């Protein structure tokens, strides 16, 4: 005898929601660090494994940038939320722009966070008075 069996399935792609898709750190003194906390949320019914993809140069070596994420990877259970910290540490008095990319396991789409900030330096101006004398 032959039997007809009908199978039905729902495929759920791992995904997560970011509380921010862009962060403006504003002006920060060179050498100082500003941290902004953001939330990752898994609204799906399957776990999602994520990893921050550090930028690399054309030779595949990691590029040390002004922006970073901590922690740099993790797993979110279904319906779980987790806080991560984006940091900005300028090394020169200039404008900084970067995209922080997150890779999701079993999902071709990446999550991105646009980051902006400006390094600022303290300025000291000394003007001698008209009656300035040496000696």
Coordinates of N, CA, C and O in Angstrom, one line a residue:
X1 N 0.8 -1.2 0.0 CA 0.0 0.0 0.0 C 0.9 1.3 0.0 O 2.0 1.2 0.5
X2 N 0.4 2.3 -0.5 CA 1.1 3.6 -0.5 C 0.3 4.6 0.3 O -0.9 4.6 0.3
X3 N 1.0 5.5 1.0 CA 0.4 6.5 1.8 C 0.9 7.8 1.4 O 2.0 8.0 1.0
X4 N 0.0 8.7 1.5 CA 0.3 10.1 1.2 C 0.5 10.9 2.5 O -0.4 10.9 3.3
X5 N 1.6 11.4 2.7 CA 1.9 12.2 3.9 C 2.2 13.6 3.5 O 3.1 13.9 2.7
X6 N 1.5 14.5 4.1 CA 1.7 15.9 3.9 C 2.5 16.6 5.0 O 2.1 16.4 6.2
X7 N 3.6 17.2 4.7 CA 4.5 17.8 5.7 C 4.3 19.3 5.6 O 4.3 19.9 4.5
X8 N 4.2 20.0 6.7 CA 4.1 21.4 6.8 C 5.1 21.9 7.8 O 5.2 21.4 8.9
X9 N 5.8 23.0 7.4 CA 6.8 23.5 8.3 C 6.8 25.1 8.1 O 6.5 25.6 7.1
X10 N 7.2 25.7 9.2 CA 7.4 27.1 9.2 C 8.9 27.3 9.4 O 9.5 26.9 10.4
X11 N 9.6 28.0 8.5 CA 11.0 28.3 8.6 C 11.2 29.7 9.2 O 10.6 30.6 8.7
X12 N 11.9 29.7 10.3 CA 12.1 31.0 11.0 C 13.6 31.3 10.9 O 14.5 30.6 11.3
X13 N 13.9 32.5 10.2 CA 15.2 32.9 10.1 C 15.7 33.7 11.3 O 15.0 34.6 11.8
X14 N 16.8 33.3 11.9 CA 17.3 34.1 13.1 C 17.5 35.6 12.7 O 18.0 35.9 11.7
X15 N 17.0 36.4 13.6 CA 17.2 37.9 13.4 C 17.1 38.6 14.8 O 16.7 38.0 15.8
X16 N 17.5 39.8 14.8 CA 17.4 40.6 16.0 C 17.2 42.0 15.7 O 17.3 42.5 14.6
X17 N 16.7 42.8 16.7 CA 16.4 44.2 16.5 C 17.4 45.0 17.3 O 17.7 44.7 18.5
X18 N 17.9 46.1 16.7 CA 18.8 47.0 17.4 C 18.0 48.2 17.9 O 17.2 48.7 17.2
X19 N 18.3 48.7 19.1 CA 17.6 49.8 19.6 C 18.1 51.1 18.9 O 17.3 52.1 18.8
X20 N 19.3 51.1 18.3 CA 19.7 52.3 17.5 C 20.4 51.7 16.2 O 21.1 50.7 16.3
X21 N 20.1 52.4 15.1 CA 20.9 52.0 13.9 C 21.9 53.1 13.6 O 22.7 52.9 12.6
X22 N 21.9 54.2 14.4 CA 23.0 55.1 14.3 C 23.2 55.8 15.6 O 22.3 55.9 16.4
X23 N 24.5 56.2 15.9 CA 24.9 56.8 17.1 C 25.7 58.0 16.8 O 26.7 57.9 16.1
X24 N 25.4 59.1 17.4 CA 26.2 60.3 17.3 C 26.8 60.6 18.7 O 26.1 61.0 19.6
X25 N 28.1 60.4 18.8 CA 28.8 60.6 20.0 C 29.1 62.0 20.4 O 29.5 62.4 21.5
X26 N 29.0 62.9 19.4 CA 29.3 64.3 19.6 C 30.8 64.6 19.7 O 31.6 63.8 19.2
X27 N 31.1 65.7 20.4 CA 32.5 66.1 20.6 C 33.1 65.4 21.8 O 32.5 65.5 22.9
X28 N 34.2 64.8 21.7 CA 34.9 64.1 22.8 C 36.4 64.5 22.8 O 37.0 64.6 21.7
X29 N 37.0 64.8 23.9 CA 38.4 65.2 24.0 C 39.2 64.0 23.5 O 39.0 62.9 23.8
X30 N 40.3 64.3 22.7 CA 41.2 63.3 22.2 C 41.8 62.6 23.4 O 42.1 63.1 24.5
X31 N 41.7 61.2 23.3 CA 42.2 60.4 24.4 C 41.2 60.0 25.4 O 41.4 59.0 26.2
X32 N 40.1 60.6 25.4 CA 39.0 60.3 26.3 C 38.1 59.3 25.6 O 38.1 59.1 24.4
X33 N 37.2 58.6 26.4 CA 36.3 57.6 25.9 C 34.8 58.0 26.3 O 34.6 58.3 27.4
X34 N 33.9 57.8 25.3 CA 32.5 58.0 25.6 C 31.8 56.6 25.3 O 32.1 56.1 24.2
X35 N 31.0 56.2 26.2 CA 30.3 54.9 26.0 C 28.8 55.2 25.9 O 28.3 56.0 26.7
X36 N 28.1 54.5 25.0 CA 26.7 54.6 24.9 C 26.1 53.1 24.9 O 26.6 52.3 24.1
X37 N 25.2 52.9 25.8 CA 24.6 51.6 25.9 C 23.4 51.5 24.9 O 22.6 52.4 24.8
X38 N 23.3 50.3 24.3 CA 22.2 50.1 23.4 C 21.7 48.6 23.6 O 22.3 47.8 24.3
X39 N 20.5 48.4 23.1 CA 19.9 47.1 23.4 C 19.8 46.2 22.1 O 19.4 46.7 21.1
X40 N 20.1 44.9 22.3 CA 19.8 44.0 21.2 C 18.6 43.2 21.7 O 18.5 42.8 22.9
X41 N 17.6 42.9 20.8 CA 16.4 42.1 21.2 C 16.1 41.1 20.1 O 16.2 41.3 18.9
X42 N 15.8 39.9 20.6 CA 15.5 38.8 19.7 C 14.0 38.5 19.8 O 13.5 38.0 20.8
X43 N 13.2 39.0 18.8 CA 11.8 38.8 18.8 C 11.3 37.5 18.2 O 10.1 37.1 18.2
X44 N 12.3 36.7 17.7 CA 12.0 35.4 17.0 C 11.9 34.3 18.0 O 12.2 34.4 19.2
X45 N 11.4 33.1 17.5 CA 11.2 32.0 18.4 C 12.4 31.0 18.3 O 12.3 29.9 18.7
X46 N 13.5 31.5 17.7 CA 14.7 30.7 17.6 C 15.9 31.5 18.1 O 15.8 32.8 18.1
X47 N 16.9 30.9 18.7 CA 18.1 31.7 19.1 C 18.8 32.4 18.0 O 18.8 31.9 16.8
X48 N 19.5 33.5 18.3 CA 20.3 34.1 17.2 C 21.7 34.3 17.8 O 21.9 34.8 18.9
X49 N 22.7 33.9 17.0 CA 24.1 34.0 17.4 C 24.6 35.2 16.6 O 24.4 35.2 15.4
X50 N 25.2 36.2 17.2 CA 25.7 37.4 16.6 C 27.2 37.6 16.9 O 27.7 37.1 17.9
X51 N 27.8 38.3 16.0 CA 29.3 38.6 16.1 C 29.6 40.0 15.5 O 29.2 40.2 14.3
X52 N 30.3 40.8 16.2 CA 30.8 42.1 15.6 C 31.9 41.7 14.7 O 32.9 41.0 15.1
X53 N 31.9 42.3 13.5 CA 32.9 42.0 12.5 C 33.9 43.2 12.5 O 33.5 44.3 12.1
X54 N 35.1 43.0 13.1 CA 36.0 44.1 13.2 C 36.6 44.4 11.8 O 36.8 43.6 11.0
X55 N 36.7 45.7 11.5 CA 37.2 46.1 10.2 C 38.6 45.6 10.0 O 39.4 45.6 10.9
X56 N 38.9 45.3 8.7 CA 40.2 44.8 8.3 C 40.7 45.6 7.2 O 40.0 46.1 6.4
X57 N 42.1 45.7 7.1 CA 42.6 46.4 5.9 C 42.7 45.5 4.7 O 42.2 44.3 4.8
X58 N 43.2 45.9 3.6 CA 43.1 45.1 2.4 C 44.0 43.9 2.5 O 43.9 43.0 1.7
X59 N 44.9 43.8 3.5 CA 45.7 42.6 3.7 C 45.1 41.7 4.7 O 45.7 40.7 5.1
X60 N 43.9 42.0 5.3 CA 43.3 41.1 6.2 C 43.7 41.3 7.7 O 43.3 40.6 8.5
X61 N 44.5 42.4 7.9 CA 44.9 42.6 9.3 C 43.8 43.6 9.9 O 43.3 44.5 9.3
X62 N 43.6 43.3 11.2 CA 42.6 44.2 11.9 C 43.0 45.7 12.0 O 44.2 46.0 12.1
X63 N 42.0 46.5 11.7 CA 42.3 48.0 11.8 C 41.8 48.5 13.1 O 40.7 48.3 13.5
X64 N 42.7 49.1 13.8 CA 42.3 49.7 15.1 C 41.6 51.0 14.8 O 42.1 51.9 14.2
X65 N 40.3 51.0 15.2 CA 39.5 52.2 14.9 C 39.1 52.9 16.2 O 39.4 52.5 17.3
X66 N 38.4 54.1 16.0 CA 38.0 54.9 17.2 C 36.7 54.3 17.8 O 36.4 54.7 18.9
X67 N 36.0 53.4 17.1 CA 34.7 52.9 17.6 C 34.9 51.4 17.9 O 35.6 50.7 17.2
X68 N 34.2 50.9 18.9 CA 34.2 49.5 19.3 C 32.9 49.1 19.9 O 32.1 50.0 20.4
X69 N 32.7 47.8 20.0 CA 31.5 47.2 20.7 C 31.9 46.2 21.7 O 32.9 45.5 21.5
X70 N 31.2 46.2 22.9 CA 31.5 45.2 23.9 C 30.2 44.8 24.5 O 29.4 45.6 24.9
X71 N 30.0 43.5 24.6 CA 30.8 42.4 24.1 C 30.8 42.4 22.6 O 29.9 43.0 22.0
X72 N 31.7 41.6 22.0 CA 31.8 41.6 20.6 C 31.1 40.4 20.0 O 31.0 40.3 18.7
X73 N 30.5 39.6 20.8 CA 29.7 38.5 20.2 C 28.8 37.9 21.3 O 28.9 38.2 22.5
X74 N 27.8 37.1 20.9 CA 26.9 36.5 21.9 C 25.8 35.7 21.3 O 25.7 35.6 20.0
X75 N 24.9 35.1 22.1 CA 23.8 34.4 21.6 C 22.6 35.0 22.4 O 22.6 35.1 23.6
X76 N 21.5 35.3 21.7 CA 20.3 35.7 22.3 C 19.2 34.6 22.2 O 18.9 34.1 21.1
X77 N 18.7 34.2 23.3 CA 17.6 33.2 23.3 C 16.4 33.8 22.8 O 16.2 35.1 22.7
X78 N 15.4 33.0 22.4 CA 14.1 33.6 21.9 C 13.5 34.6 23.0 O 13.5 34.3 24.2
X79 N 13.1 35.7 22.5 CA 12.5 36.8 23.3 C 13.4 37.5 24.3 O 13.0 38.2 25.2
X80 N 14.7 37.2 24.2 CA 15.7 37.7 25.1 C 16.2 39.1 24.7 O 16.2 39.4 23.5
X81 N 16.5 40.0 25.7 CA 17.1 41.3 25.4 C 18.5 41.3 26.1 O 18.7 40.7 27.1
X82 N 19.4 42.1 25.5 CA 20.8 42.2 26.1 C 21.3 43.6 25.8 O 21.1 44.1 24.7
X83 N 22.0 44.1 26.8 CA 22.6 45.4 26.6 C 24.1 45.3 26.1 O 24.8 44.4 26.6
X84 N 24.5 46.1 25.1 CA 25.8 46.1 24.7 C 26.3 47.6 24.7 O 25.5 48.5 24.8
X85 N 27.6 47.8 24.7 CA 28.1 49.2 24.8 C 29.0 49.5 23.6 O 29.9 48.8 23.2
X86 N 28.6 50.6 23.0 CA 29.4 51.2 21.9 C 30.3 52.2 22.4 O 29.8 53.0 23.3
X87 N 31.6 52.2 22.1 CA 32.5 53.2 22.6 C 33.2 54.0 21.5 O 33.4 53.5 20.4
X88 N 33.5 55.2 21.8 CA 34.2 56.1 20.9 C 35.4 56.7 21.6 O 35.3 57.3 22.7
X89 N 36.6 56.5 21.1 CA 37.9 57.0 21.6 C 38.7 57.7 20.5 O 39.4 57.0 19.8
X90 N 38.5 59.0 20.4 CA 39.3 59.6 19.3 C 40.8 59.8 19.6 O 41.1 59.9 20.8
X91 N 41.6 59.7 18.6 CA 43.0 59.8 18.7 C 43.6 61.0 18.1 O 44.8 61.3 18.2
X92 N 42.7 61.8 17.4 CA 43.1 63.1 16.8 C 42.0 64.0 16.8 O 40.8 63.6 16.8
X93 N 42.2 65.3 16.7 CA 41.1 66.3 16.6 C 40.6 66.3 15.2 O 41.0 67.1 14.3
X94 N 39.6 65.4 14.9 CA 39.1 65.3 13.5 C 37.7 64.7 13.6 O 37.3 64.2 14.7
X95 N 37.0 64.7 12.5 CA 35.7 64.0 12.4 C 35.9 62.5 12.2 O 36.7 62.1 11.4
X96 N 35.1 61.7 12.8 CA 35.2 60.2 12.6 C 33.8 59.7 12.2 O 32.8 60.1 12.8
X97 N 33.8 58.8 11.3 CA 32.6 58.1 10.8 C 33.0 56.7 10.6 O 34.0 56.4 10.0
X98 N 32.1 55.7 11.0 CA 32.4 54.3 10.8 C 31.1 53.6 10.8 O 30.1 54.0 11.4
X99 N 31.1 52.4 10.2 CA 29.9 51.5 10.3 C 30.3 50.2 11.1 O 31.3 49.6 10.7
X100 N 29.6 49.9 12.1 CA 29.9 48.7 12.9 C 28.9 47.6 12.4 O 27.7 47.8 12.4
X101 N 29.5 46.6 11.9 CA 28.7 45.5 11.3 C 28.6 44.3 12.2 O 29.6 43.9 12.8
X102 N 27.4 43.8 12.3 CA 27.1 42.6 13.1 C 26.7 41.5 12.2 O 25.8 41.6 11.3
X103 N 27.4 40.3 12.3 CA 27.0 39.1 11.5 C 26.1 38.2 12.3 O 26.3 38.0 13.5
X104 N 25.0 37.8 11.7 CA 24.1 36.9 12.3 C 24.2 35.5 11.7 O 24.2 35.3 10.5
X105 N 24.4 34.5 12.5 CA 24.6 33.1 12.0 C 23.3 32.7 11.4 O 22.2 32.9 11.9
X106 N 23.4 32.0 10.2 CA 22.3 31.5 9.4 C 21.4 32.6 8.9 O 20.2 32.3 8.5
X107 N 21.9 33.8 8.7 CA 21.2 34.9 8.1 C 22.1 35.7 7.3 O 23.1 36.2 7.8
X108 N 21.9 35.8 6.0 CA 22.8 36.5 5.1 C 22.8 38.0 5.4 O 23.7 38.7 5.0
X109 N 21.7 38.6 5.9 CA 21.6 40.0 6.1 C 22.4 40.3 7.4 O 22.3 39.6 8.4
X110 N 23.1 41.4 7.3 CA 23.9 41.9 8.5 C 23.2 43.1 9.1 O 22.5 43.8 8.4
X111 N 23.4 43.3 10.4 CA 22.9 44.5 11.0 C 24.1 45.5 11.1 O 25.2 45.1 11.3
X112 N 23.7 46.8 10.9 CA 24.8 47.8 10.9 C 24.4 48.9 11.8 O 23.2 49.3 12.0
X113 N 25.4 49.5 12.4 CA 25.3 50.7 13.3 C 26.2 51.8 12.7 O 27.4 51.6 12.7
X114 N 25.6 52.9 12.3 CA 26.4 54.0 11.8 C 26.9 54.8 13.0 O 26.0 55.2 13.8
X115 N 28.2 55.1 13.1 CA 28.7 55.8 14.2 C 29.4 57.1 13.8 O 30.1 57.1 12.8
X116 N 29.1 58.2 14.5 CA 29.7 59.5 14.2 C 30.3 60.1 15.5 O 29.7 59.9 16.6
X117 N 31.4 60.8 15.3 CA 31.9 61.5 16.5 C 33.0 62.4 16.0 O 33.5 62.3 14.9
X118 N 33.4 63.3 16.9 CA 34.4 64.3 16.6 C 35.4 64.4 17.7 O 35.0 64.5 18.9
X119 N 36.7 64.2 17.4 CA 37.7 64.4 18.4 C 38.0 65.9 18.6 O 38.0 66.6 17.6
X120 N 38.1 66.3 19.8 CA 38.4 67.7 20.1 C 39.6 67.8 21.0 O 39.8 67.0 21.8
X121 N 40.3 68.9 20.8 CA 41.5 69.1 21.6 C 41.3 70.4 22.5 O 40.6 71.3 22.1
X122 N 41.9 70.4 23.7 CA 41.9 71.6 24.5 C 42.8 72.6 23.9 O 43.9 72.3 23.4
X123 N 42.4 73.8 23.9 CA 43.2 74.9 23.3 C 43.5 75.9 24.4 O 42.7 76.3 25.2
X124 N 44.8 76.2 24.5 CA 45.3 77.2 25.5 C 46.0 78.3 24.7 O 46.9 78.1 23.9
X125 N 45.5 79.5 25.0 CA 46.1 80.6 24.3 C 46.7 81.5 25.4 O 46.0 81.9 26.3
X126 N 47.9 81.9 25.2 CA 48.6 82.8 26.2 C 49.0 84.1 25.5 O 49.7 84.0 24.4
X127 N 48.5 85.2 26.0 CA 48.8 86.5 25.4 C 49.5 87.3 26.5 O 48.9 87.6 27.5
X128 N 50.8 87.6 26.3 CA 51.4 88.5 27.3 C 50.9 89.9 27.3 O 50.4 90.4 26.2
X129 N 50.8 90.5 28.4 CA 50.3 91.8 28.6 C 51.3 92.8 28.0 O 52.5 92.5 27.7
X130 N 50.9 94.0 27.8 CA 51.8 95.0 27.3 C 52.9 95.4 28.2 O 53.9 95.9 27.8
X131 N 52.7 95.1 29.5 CA 53.8 95.5 30.5 C 54.6 94.2 30.9 O 55.0 94.1 32.0
X132 N 54.8 93.3 30.0 CA 55.5 92.1 30.3 C 57.0 92.3 30.3 O 57.5 92.8 29.3
X133 N 57.7 92.0 31.4 CA 59.1 92.3 31.4 C 59.8 91.0 31.9 O 59.3 90.3 32.7
X134 N 60.9 90.8 31.3 CA 61.8 89.6 31.7 C 63.0 90.2 32.5 O 63.6 91.2 32.1
X135 N 63.4 89.5 33.5 CA 64.6 89.9 34.2 C 64.5 90.6 35.5 O 64.1 91.0 36.3

